[in-house]
Short mmCIF file of C-alpha atoms in Angstrom, two decimals:
data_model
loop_
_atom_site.label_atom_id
_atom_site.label_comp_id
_atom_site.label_asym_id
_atom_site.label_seq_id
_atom_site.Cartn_x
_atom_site.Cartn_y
_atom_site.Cartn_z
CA UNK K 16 88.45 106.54 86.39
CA UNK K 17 89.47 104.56 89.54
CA UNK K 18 90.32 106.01 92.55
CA UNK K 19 91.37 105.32 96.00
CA UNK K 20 91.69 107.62 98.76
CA UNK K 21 93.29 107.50 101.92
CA UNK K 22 94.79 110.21 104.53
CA UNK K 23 98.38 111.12 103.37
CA UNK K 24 99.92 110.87 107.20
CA UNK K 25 98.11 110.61 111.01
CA UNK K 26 99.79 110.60 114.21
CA UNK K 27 98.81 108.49 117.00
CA UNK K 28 100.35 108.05 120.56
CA UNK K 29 101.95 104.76 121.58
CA UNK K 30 98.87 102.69 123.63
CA UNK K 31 96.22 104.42 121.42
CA UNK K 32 93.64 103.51 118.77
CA UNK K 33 94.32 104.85 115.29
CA UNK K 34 91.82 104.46 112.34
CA UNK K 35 92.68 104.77 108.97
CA UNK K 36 90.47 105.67 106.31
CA UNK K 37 90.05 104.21 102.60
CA UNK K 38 87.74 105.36 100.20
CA UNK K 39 87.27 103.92 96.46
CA UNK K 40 85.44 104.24 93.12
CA UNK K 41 86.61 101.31 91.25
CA UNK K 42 85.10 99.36 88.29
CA UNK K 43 83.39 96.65 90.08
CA UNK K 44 84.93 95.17 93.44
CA UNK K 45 86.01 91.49 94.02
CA UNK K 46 87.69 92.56 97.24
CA UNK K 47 89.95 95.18 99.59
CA UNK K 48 93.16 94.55 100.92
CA UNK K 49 95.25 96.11 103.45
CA UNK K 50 98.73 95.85 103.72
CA UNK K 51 101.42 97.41 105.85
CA UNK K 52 104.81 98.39 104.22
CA UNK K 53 107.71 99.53 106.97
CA UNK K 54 110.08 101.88 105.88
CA UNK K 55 112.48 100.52 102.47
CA UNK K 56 110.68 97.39 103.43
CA UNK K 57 108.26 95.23 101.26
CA UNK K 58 104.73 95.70 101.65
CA UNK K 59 103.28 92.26 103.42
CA UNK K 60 99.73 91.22 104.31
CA UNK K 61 97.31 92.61 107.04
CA UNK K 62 93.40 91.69 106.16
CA UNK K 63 91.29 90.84 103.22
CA UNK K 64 87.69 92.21 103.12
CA UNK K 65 84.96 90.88 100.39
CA UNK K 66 81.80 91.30 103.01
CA UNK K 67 80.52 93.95 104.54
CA UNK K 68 81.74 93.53 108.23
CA UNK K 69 83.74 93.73 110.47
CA UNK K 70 87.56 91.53 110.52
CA UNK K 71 89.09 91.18 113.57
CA UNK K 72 92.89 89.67 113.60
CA UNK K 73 94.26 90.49 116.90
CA UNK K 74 95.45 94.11 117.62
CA UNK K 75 93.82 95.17 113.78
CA UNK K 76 90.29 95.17 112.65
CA UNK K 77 89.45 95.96 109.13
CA UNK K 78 85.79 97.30 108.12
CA UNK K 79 84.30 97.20 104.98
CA UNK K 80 81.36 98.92 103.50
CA UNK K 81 80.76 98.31 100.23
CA UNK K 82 77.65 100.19 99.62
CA UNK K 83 79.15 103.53 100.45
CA UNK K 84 82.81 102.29 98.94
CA UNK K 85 84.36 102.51 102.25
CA UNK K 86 87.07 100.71 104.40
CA UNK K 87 88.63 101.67 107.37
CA UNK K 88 91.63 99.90 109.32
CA UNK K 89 91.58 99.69 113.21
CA UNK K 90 94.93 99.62 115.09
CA UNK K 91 94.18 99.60 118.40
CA UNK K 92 97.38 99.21 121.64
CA UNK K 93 99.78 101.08 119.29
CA UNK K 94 102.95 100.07 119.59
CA UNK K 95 106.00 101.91 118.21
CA UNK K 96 106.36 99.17 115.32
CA UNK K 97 103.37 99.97 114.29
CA UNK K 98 104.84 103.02 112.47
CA UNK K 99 104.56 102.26 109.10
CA UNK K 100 102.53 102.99 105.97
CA UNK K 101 99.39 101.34 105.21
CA UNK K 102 97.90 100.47 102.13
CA UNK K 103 94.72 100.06 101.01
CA UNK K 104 94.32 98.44 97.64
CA UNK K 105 90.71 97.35 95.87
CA UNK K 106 90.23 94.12 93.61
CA UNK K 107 88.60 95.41 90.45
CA UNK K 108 86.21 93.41 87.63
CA UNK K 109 89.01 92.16 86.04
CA UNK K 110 90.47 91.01 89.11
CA UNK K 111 93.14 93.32 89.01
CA UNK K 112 94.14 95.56 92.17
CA UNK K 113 93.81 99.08 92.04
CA UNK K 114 96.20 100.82 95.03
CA UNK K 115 96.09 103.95 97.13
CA UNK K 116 98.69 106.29 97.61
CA UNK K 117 99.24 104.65 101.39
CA UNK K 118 99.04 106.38 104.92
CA UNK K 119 101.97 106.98 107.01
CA UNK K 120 101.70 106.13 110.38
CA UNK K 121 103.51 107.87 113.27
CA UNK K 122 103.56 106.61 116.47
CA UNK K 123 104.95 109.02 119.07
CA UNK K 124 105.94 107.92 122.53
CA UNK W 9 113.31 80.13 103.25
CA UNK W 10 110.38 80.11 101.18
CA UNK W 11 109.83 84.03 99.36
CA UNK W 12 110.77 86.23 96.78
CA UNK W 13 114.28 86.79 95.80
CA UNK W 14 115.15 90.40 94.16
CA UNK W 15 118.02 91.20 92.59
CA UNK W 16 119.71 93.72 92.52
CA UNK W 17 119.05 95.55 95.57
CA UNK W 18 119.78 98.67 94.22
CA UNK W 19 121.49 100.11 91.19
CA UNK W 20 122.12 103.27 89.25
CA UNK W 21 122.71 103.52 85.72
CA UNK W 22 123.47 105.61 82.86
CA UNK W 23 120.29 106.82 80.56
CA UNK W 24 120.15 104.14 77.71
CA UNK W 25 121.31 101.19 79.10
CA UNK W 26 119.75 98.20 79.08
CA UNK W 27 118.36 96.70 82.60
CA UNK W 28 117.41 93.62 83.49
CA UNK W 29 116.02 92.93 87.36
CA UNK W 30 115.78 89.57 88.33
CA UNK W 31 112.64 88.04 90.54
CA UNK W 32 112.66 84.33 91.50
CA UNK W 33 109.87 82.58 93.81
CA UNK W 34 109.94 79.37 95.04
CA UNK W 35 106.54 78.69 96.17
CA UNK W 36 105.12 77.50 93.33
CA UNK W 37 102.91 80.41 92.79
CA UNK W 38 101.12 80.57 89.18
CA UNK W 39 100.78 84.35 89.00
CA UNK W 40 103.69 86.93 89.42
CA UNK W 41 103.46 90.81 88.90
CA UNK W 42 105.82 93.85 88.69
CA UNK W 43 104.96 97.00 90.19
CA UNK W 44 106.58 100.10 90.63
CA UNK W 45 106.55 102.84 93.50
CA UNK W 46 106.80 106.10 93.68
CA UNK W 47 106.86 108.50 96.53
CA UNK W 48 102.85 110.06 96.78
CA UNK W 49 101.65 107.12 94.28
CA UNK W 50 100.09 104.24 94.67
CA UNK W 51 101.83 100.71 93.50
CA UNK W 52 101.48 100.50 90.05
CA UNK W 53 101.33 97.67 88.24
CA UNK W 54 103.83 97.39 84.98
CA UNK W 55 103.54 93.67 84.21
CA UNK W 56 102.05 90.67 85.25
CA UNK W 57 101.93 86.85 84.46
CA UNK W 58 98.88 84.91 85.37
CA UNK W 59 101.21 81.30 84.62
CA UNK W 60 104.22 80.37 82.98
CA UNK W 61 104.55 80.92 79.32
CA UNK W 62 101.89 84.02 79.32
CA UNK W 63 102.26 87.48 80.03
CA UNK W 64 100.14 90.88 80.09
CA UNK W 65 100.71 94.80 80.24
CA UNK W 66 99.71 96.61 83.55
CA UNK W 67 98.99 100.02 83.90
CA UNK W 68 102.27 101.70 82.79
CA UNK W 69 103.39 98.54 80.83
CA UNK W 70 106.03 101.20 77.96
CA UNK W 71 109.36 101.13 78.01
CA UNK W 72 109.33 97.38 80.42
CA UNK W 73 109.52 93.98 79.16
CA UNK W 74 108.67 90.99 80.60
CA UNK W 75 109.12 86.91 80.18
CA UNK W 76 108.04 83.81 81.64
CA UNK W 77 109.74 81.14 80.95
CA UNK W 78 108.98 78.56 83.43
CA UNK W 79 107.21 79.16 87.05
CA UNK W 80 109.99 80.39 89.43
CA UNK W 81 111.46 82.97 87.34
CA UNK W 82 109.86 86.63 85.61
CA UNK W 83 112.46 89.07 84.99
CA UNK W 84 111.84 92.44 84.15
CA UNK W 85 114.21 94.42 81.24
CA UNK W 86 114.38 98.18 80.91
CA UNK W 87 115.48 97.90 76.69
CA UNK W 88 116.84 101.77 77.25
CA UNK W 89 116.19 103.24 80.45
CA UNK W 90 115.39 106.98 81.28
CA UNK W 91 115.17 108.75 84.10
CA UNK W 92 111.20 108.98 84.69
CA UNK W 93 112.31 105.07 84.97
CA UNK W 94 113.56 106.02 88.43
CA UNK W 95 111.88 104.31 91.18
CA UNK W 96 111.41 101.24 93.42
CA UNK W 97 110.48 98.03 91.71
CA UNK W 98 108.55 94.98 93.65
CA UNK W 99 108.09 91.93 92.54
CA UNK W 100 104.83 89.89 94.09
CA UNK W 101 103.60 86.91 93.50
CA UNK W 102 100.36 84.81 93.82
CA UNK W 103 99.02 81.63 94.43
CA UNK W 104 96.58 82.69 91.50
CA UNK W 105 92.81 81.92 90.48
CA UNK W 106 90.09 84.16 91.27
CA UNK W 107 88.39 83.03 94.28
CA UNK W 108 89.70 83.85 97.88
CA UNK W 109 91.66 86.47 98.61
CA UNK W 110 94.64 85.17 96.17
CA UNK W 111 96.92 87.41 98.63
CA UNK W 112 100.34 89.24 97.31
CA UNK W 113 104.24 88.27 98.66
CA UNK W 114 106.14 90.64 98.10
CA UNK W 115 110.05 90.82 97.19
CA UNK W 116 112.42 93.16 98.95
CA UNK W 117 111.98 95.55 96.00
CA UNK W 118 115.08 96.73 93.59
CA UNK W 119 116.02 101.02 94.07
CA UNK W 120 116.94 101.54 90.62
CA UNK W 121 117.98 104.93 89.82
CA UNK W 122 118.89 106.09 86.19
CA UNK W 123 120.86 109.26 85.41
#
């Protein structure tokens, strides 16, 4: 079957650096996505990995490793806006996206 | 503003009614998908629509229906819902193709809750 993993919840204090883990067994890969979804909010658009590498966009890096079917997320100056859940979500063969359960993020002051 | 519009925003109905939630785009994307969400699950995908006029089954495609009549527009109907219907519904759509990242937008989502 597919799977992808990711921590349930972290905590991480305002002005840190957080990293969120994603693990997957998927049929094939065509991609990974991470998106952040605020709370009753829509999910929306962070980084798009389909190299190994690292992404840099600003405050958030996203790593892929597709050899050992592992992404992490990189969050670094946390701000408390940052709280949110993050989801990691793999492109498949069939070009379909397979999701994790998403991590919630809690920033404390 | 360009997006997804949801509708309704929330709603809670009687088990065995008939649903319909509305999703219209307006940025000309080819492919549109419904997906559901549910607290310690990932999003899963019910239906999608890769261009207007064709439609497939997602993951947990029973008890949904789905049409596409034209680009803008891909409702989703509940013929008789139940209560393990209960949940948050998104509607995304996609610029389409295969190459690139082909990234998601997201609606508000619709809390639909069936007693």
């Amino acid at each position: 079957g597919q799977n992808i993993d990711q921590p349930t919840e972290m905590t991480a204090t305002e002005g840190a650096i957080v990293q969120i883990n994603c693990t997957y067994q998927t049929s094939g890969f065509n991609g990974l996505f991470w998106y952040q979804q605020h709370a009753g909010e829509a999910p929306t658009f962070l980084s798009y990995n389909v190299l190994d590498g690292l992404e840099e966009k600003g405050r958030f890096s996203s790593f892929l490793s597709r050899s050992k079917g592992y992404s992490y997320l990189l969050l670094k100056e946390l701000q408390m806006k940052d709280s949110a859940s993050y989801l990691c979500a793999v492109r498949d063969s069939n070009y379909q996206l397979i999701w994790g359960a998403g991590t919630k993020l809690i920033i404390k002051p | 503003i360009a997006g997804i519009t949801q509708a309704p925003t929330s709603q809670i109905l009687a088990a065995g009614r008939r649903m319909t939630l509305r999703c219209t785009q307006d940025m000309r994307h080819n492919a549109m998908y419904w997906y559901r969400q549910d607290l310690g699950l990932g999003l899963r995908l019910i239906h999608y629509s890769n261009t207007a006029g064709t439609t497939g089954k997602g993951e947990v495609p029973d008890g949904y229906s789905v049409s596409r009549a034209n680009t803008d527009d891909f409702p989703l109907t509940l013929a008789s819902a139940v209560p393990s219907q209960t949940s948050v519904y998104f509607c995304a759509s996609a610029s389409g193709g295969v190459s690139g990242a082909n990234v998601l937008t997201f609606g508000a989502g619709s809390r639909l809750t069936v007693l």
